[in-house]
Each structure stands twice: as structure tokens, then as C-alpha cells.
PDB file of C-alpha atoms in Angstrom:
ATOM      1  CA  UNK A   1     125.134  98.624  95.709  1.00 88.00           C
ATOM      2  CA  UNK A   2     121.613  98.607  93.979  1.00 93.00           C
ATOM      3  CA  UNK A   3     119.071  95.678  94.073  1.00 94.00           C
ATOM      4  CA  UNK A   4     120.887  94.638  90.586  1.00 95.00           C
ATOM      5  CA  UNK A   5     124.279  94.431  92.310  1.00 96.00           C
ATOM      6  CA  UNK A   6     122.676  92.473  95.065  1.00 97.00           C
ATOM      7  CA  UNK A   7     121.212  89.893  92.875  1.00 97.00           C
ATOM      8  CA  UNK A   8     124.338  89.818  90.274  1.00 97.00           C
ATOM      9  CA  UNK A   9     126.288  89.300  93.765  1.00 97.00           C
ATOM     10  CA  UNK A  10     124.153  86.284  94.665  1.00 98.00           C
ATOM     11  CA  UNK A  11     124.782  84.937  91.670  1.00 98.00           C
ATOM     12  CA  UNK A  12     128.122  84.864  91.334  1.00 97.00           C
ATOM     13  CA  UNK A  13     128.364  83.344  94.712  1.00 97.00           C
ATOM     14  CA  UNK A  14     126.087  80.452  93.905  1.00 97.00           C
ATOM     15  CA  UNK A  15     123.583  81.665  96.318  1.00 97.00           C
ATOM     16  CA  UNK A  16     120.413  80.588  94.744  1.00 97.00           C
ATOM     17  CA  UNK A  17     117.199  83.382  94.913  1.00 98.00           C
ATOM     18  CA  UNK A  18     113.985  82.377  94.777  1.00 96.00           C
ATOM     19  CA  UNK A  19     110.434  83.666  95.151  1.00 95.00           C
ATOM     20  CA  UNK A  20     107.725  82.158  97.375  1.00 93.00           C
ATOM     21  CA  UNK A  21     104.769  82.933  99.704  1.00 95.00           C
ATOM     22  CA  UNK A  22     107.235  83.904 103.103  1.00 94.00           C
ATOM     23  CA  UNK A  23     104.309  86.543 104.696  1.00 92.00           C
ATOM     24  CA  UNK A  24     105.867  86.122 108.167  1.00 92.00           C
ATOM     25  CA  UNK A  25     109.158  87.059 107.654  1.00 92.00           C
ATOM     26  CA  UNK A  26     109.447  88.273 103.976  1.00 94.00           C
ATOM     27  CA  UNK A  27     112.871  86.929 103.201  1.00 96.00           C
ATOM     28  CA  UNK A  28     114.941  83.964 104.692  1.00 96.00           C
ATOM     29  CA  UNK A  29     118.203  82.500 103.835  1.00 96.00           C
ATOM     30  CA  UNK A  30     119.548  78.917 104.716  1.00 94.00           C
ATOM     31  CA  UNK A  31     122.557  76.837 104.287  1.00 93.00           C
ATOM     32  CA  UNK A  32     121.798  72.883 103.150  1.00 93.00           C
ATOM     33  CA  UNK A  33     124.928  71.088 102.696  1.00 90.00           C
ATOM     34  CA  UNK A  34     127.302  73.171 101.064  1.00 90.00           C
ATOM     35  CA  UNK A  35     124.865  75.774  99.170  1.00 95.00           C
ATOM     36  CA  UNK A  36     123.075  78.711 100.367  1.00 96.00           C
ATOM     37  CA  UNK A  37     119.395  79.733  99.387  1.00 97.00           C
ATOM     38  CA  UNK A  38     117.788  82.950 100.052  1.00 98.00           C
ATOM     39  CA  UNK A  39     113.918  83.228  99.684  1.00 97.00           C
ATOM     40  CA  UNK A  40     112.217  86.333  98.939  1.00 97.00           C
ATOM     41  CA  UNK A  41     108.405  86.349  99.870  1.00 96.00           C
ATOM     42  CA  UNK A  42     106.290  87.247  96.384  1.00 95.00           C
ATOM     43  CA  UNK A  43     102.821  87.556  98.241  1.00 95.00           C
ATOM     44  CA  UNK A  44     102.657  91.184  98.530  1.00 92.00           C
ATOM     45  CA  UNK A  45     104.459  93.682  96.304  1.00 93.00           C
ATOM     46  CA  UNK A  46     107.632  95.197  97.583  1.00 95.00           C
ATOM     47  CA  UNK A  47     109.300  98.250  96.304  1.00 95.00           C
ATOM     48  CA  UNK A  48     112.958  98.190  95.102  1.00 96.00           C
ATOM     49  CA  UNK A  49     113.838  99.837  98.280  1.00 96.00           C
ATOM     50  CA  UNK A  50     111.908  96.931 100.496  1.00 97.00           C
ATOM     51  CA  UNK A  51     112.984  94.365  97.951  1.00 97.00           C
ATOM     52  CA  UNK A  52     116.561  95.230  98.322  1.00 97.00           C
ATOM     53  CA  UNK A  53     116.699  95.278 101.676  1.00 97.00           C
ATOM     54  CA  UNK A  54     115.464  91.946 102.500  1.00 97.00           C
ATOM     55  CA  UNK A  55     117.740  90.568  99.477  1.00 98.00           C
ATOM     56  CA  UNK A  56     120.724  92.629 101.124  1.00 97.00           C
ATOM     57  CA  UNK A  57     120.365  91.119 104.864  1.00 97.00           C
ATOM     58  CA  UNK A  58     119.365  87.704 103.792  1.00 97.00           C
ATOM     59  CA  UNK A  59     123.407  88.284 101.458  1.00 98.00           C
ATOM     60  CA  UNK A  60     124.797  89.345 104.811  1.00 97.00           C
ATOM     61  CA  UNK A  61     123.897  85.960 106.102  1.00 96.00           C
ATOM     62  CA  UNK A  62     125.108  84.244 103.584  1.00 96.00           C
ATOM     63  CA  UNK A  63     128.150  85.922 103.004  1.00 94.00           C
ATOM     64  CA  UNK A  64     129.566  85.930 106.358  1.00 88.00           C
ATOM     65  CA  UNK A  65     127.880  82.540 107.575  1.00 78.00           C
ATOM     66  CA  UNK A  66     125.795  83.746 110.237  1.00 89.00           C
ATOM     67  CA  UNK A  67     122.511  80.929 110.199  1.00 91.00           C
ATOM     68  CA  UNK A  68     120.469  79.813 113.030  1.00 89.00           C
ATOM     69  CA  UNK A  69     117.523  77.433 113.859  1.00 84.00           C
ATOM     70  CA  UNK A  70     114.314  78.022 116.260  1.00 85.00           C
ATOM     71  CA  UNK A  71     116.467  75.878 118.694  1.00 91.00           C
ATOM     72  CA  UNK A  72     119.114  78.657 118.503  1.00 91.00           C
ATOM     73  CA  UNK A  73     119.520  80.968 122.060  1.00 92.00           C
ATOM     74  CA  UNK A  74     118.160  84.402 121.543  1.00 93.00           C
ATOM     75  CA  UNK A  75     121.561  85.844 122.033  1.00 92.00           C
ATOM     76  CA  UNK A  76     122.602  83.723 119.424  1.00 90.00           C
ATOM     77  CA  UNK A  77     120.045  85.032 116.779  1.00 90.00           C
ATOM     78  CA  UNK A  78     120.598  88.606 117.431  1.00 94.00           C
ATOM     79  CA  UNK A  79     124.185  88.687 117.038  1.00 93.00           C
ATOM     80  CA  UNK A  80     123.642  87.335 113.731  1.00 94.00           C
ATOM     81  CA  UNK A  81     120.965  89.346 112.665  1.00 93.00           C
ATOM     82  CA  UNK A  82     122.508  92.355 113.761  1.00 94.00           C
ATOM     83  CA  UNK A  83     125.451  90.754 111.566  1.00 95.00           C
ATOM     84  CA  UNK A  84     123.691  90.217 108.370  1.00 96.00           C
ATOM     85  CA  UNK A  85     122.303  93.959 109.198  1.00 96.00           C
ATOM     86  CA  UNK A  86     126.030  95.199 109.402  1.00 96.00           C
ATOM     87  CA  UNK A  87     126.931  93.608 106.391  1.00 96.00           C
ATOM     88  CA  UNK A  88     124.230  95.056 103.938  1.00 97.00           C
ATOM     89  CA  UNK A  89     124.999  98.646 105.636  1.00 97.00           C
ATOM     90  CA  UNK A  90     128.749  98.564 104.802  1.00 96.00           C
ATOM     91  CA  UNK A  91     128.046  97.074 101.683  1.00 96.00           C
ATOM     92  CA  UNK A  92     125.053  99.430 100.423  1.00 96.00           C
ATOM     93  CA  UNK A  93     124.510 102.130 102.864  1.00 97.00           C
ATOM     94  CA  UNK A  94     128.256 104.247 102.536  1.00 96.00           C
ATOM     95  CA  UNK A  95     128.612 106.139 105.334  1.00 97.00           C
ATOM     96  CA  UNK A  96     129.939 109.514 103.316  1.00 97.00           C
ATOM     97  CA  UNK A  97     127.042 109.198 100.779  1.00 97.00           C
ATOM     98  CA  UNK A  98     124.708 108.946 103.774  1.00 98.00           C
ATOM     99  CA  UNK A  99     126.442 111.936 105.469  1.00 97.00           C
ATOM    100  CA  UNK A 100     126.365 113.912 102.604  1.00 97.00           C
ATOM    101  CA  UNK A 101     122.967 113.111 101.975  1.00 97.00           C
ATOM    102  CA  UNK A 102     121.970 114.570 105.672  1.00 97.00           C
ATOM    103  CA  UNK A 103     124.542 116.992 105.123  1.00 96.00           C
ATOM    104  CA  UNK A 104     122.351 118.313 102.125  1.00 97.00           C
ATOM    105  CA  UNK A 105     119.166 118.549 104.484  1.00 96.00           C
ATOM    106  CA  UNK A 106     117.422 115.405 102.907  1.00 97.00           C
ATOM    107  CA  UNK A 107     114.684 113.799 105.053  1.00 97.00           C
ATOM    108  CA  UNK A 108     115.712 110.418 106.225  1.00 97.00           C
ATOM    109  CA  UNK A 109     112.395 108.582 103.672  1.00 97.00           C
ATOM    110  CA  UNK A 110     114.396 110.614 100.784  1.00 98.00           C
ATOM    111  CA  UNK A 111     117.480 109.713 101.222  1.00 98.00           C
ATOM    112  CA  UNK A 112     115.962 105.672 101.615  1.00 98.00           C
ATOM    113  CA  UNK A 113     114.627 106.670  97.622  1.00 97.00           C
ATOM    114  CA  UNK A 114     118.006 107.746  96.855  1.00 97.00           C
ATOM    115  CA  UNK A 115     120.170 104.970  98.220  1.00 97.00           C
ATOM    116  CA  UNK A 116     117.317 102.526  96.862  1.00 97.00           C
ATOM    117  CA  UNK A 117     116.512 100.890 100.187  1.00 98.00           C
ATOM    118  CA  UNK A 118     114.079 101.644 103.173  1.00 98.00           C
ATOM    119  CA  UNK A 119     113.864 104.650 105.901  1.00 98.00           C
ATOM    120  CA  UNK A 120     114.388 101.791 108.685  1.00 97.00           C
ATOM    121  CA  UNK A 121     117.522 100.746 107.423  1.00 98.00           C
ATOM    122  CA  UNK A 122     118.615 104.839 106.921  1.00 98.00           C
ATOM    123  CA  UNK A 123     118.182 105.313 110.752  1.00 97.00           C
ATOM    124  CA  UNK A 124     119.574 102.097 111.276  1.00 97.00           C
ATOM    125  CA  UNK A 125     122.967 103.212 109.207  1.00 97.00           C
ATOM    126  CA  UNK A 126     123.018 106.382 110.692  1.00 97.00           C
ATOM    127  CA  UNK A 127     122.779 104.805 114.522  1.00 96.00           C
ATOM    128  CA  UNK A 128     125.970 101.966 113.144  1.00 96.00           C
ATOM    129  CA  UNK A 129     127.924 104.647 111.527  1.00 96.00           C
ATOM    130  CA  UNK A 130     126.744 107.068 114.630  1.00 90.00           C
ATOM    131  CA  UNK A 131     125.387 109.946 112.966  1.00 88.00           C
ATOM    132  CA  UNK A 132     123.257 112.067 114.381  1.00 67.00           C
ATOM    133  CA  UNK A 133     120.534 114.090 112.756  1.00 51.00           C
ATOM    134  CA  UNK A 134     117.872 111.298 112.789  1.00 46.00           C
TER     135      UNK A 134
END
């Protein structure tokens, strides 16, 4: 799943995508009423790699539910951050393209290019899938 699959998938959900100044985080997603809104931050340049990643986890909340306030416990937000993580692995990260990748002797920043997404959330795949070589 490339960043055009991610953003044809937010559309045909009805999540809406928009651009704004979001330096702190760089993406966000929320839930107001019954719709779902994901903001991408457009004050810096990302790659399609970085771009896709944020738009991918920001999906994974959506998609599965998983939103939170600053009142929220801590335990709270990382369960559903590691959720929205899990779902943009499984959905663009598969595990035997990644292990044939590593299999092949690419370096982890390569295999990011490849897969169109970033080297953090490579060696976060291969730790979910458990794969060593990282």
C-alpha cells in the first residue's frame, strides 16, 4: 500500500485529509460526531516515505477507532498508538516483502525507499513481525 492507496483509502472511507501548519506532531486524526479527519502538517516538506507514514498511522486510528484526548491515561494513549502503528504495518509493511528485502542484504534506509515509507517504521516492522537482522 503506497501513499496513493493510503489517500484513495481515506477517501473511500469518508475520512477527510487535510493540510495545515501541525509542527508538533506532523499529523493528527480526530473523530467529531460521526466523521473522522486526519491532518497532515504542510510546514516543512515531507518525503513520500515521511508523508505516508504519518497518513498511514493517522488511517490506523481511524480505521480501527482508537482516539484519545490530553485527559486520556498514558496507558491509554500508548495502546492506541501502538494500535494505529500495527495497523499501517499490516497494511503497508508485508512481512514476506520485508523479509525478502533483508533476505536480499538491503540496508534497513533502502528497503524504507523501496516500501515507500521511513527507516523508523522498517525497524519498527521488523521488531512486530520479530525479525531479526536490524
Amino acid at each position: 500500500m503506497n501513499l496513493n492507496d493510503l489517500y484513495r483509502l481515506a477517501e473511500a472511507k469518508g475520512i477527510d485529509v487535510s493540510n495545515f501548519p501541525l509542527p508538533e506532531s506532523g499529523s493528527l486524526a480526530l473523530e467529531l460526531g460521526n466523521r473522522q479527519y486526519i491532518g497532515i502538517d504542510n510546514s516543512r516538506r515531507y518525503s513520500a516515505g515521511e508523508e505516508a507514514a504519518h497518513l498511514g498511522h493517522e488511517l490506523g486510528h481511524c480505521l480501527y477507532g482508537g482516539f484519545y484526548n490530553e485527559k486520556s491515561a498514558l496507558d491509554t494513549i500508548m495502546r492506541h498508538e501502538v494500535r494505529a502503528d500495527k495497523w499501517y504495518i499490516e497494511n503497508a509493511i508485508p512481512r514476506a516483502e520485508l523479509e525478502r528485502l533483508l533476505a536480499g542484504g538491503y540496508e534497513l534506509w533502502e528497503i524504507a525507499e523501496i516500501m515507500g515509507t521511513t527507516e523508523d517504521y522498517i525497524q519498527k516492522a521488523c521488531a512486530y513481525y520479530a525479525i531479526g537482522n536490524m
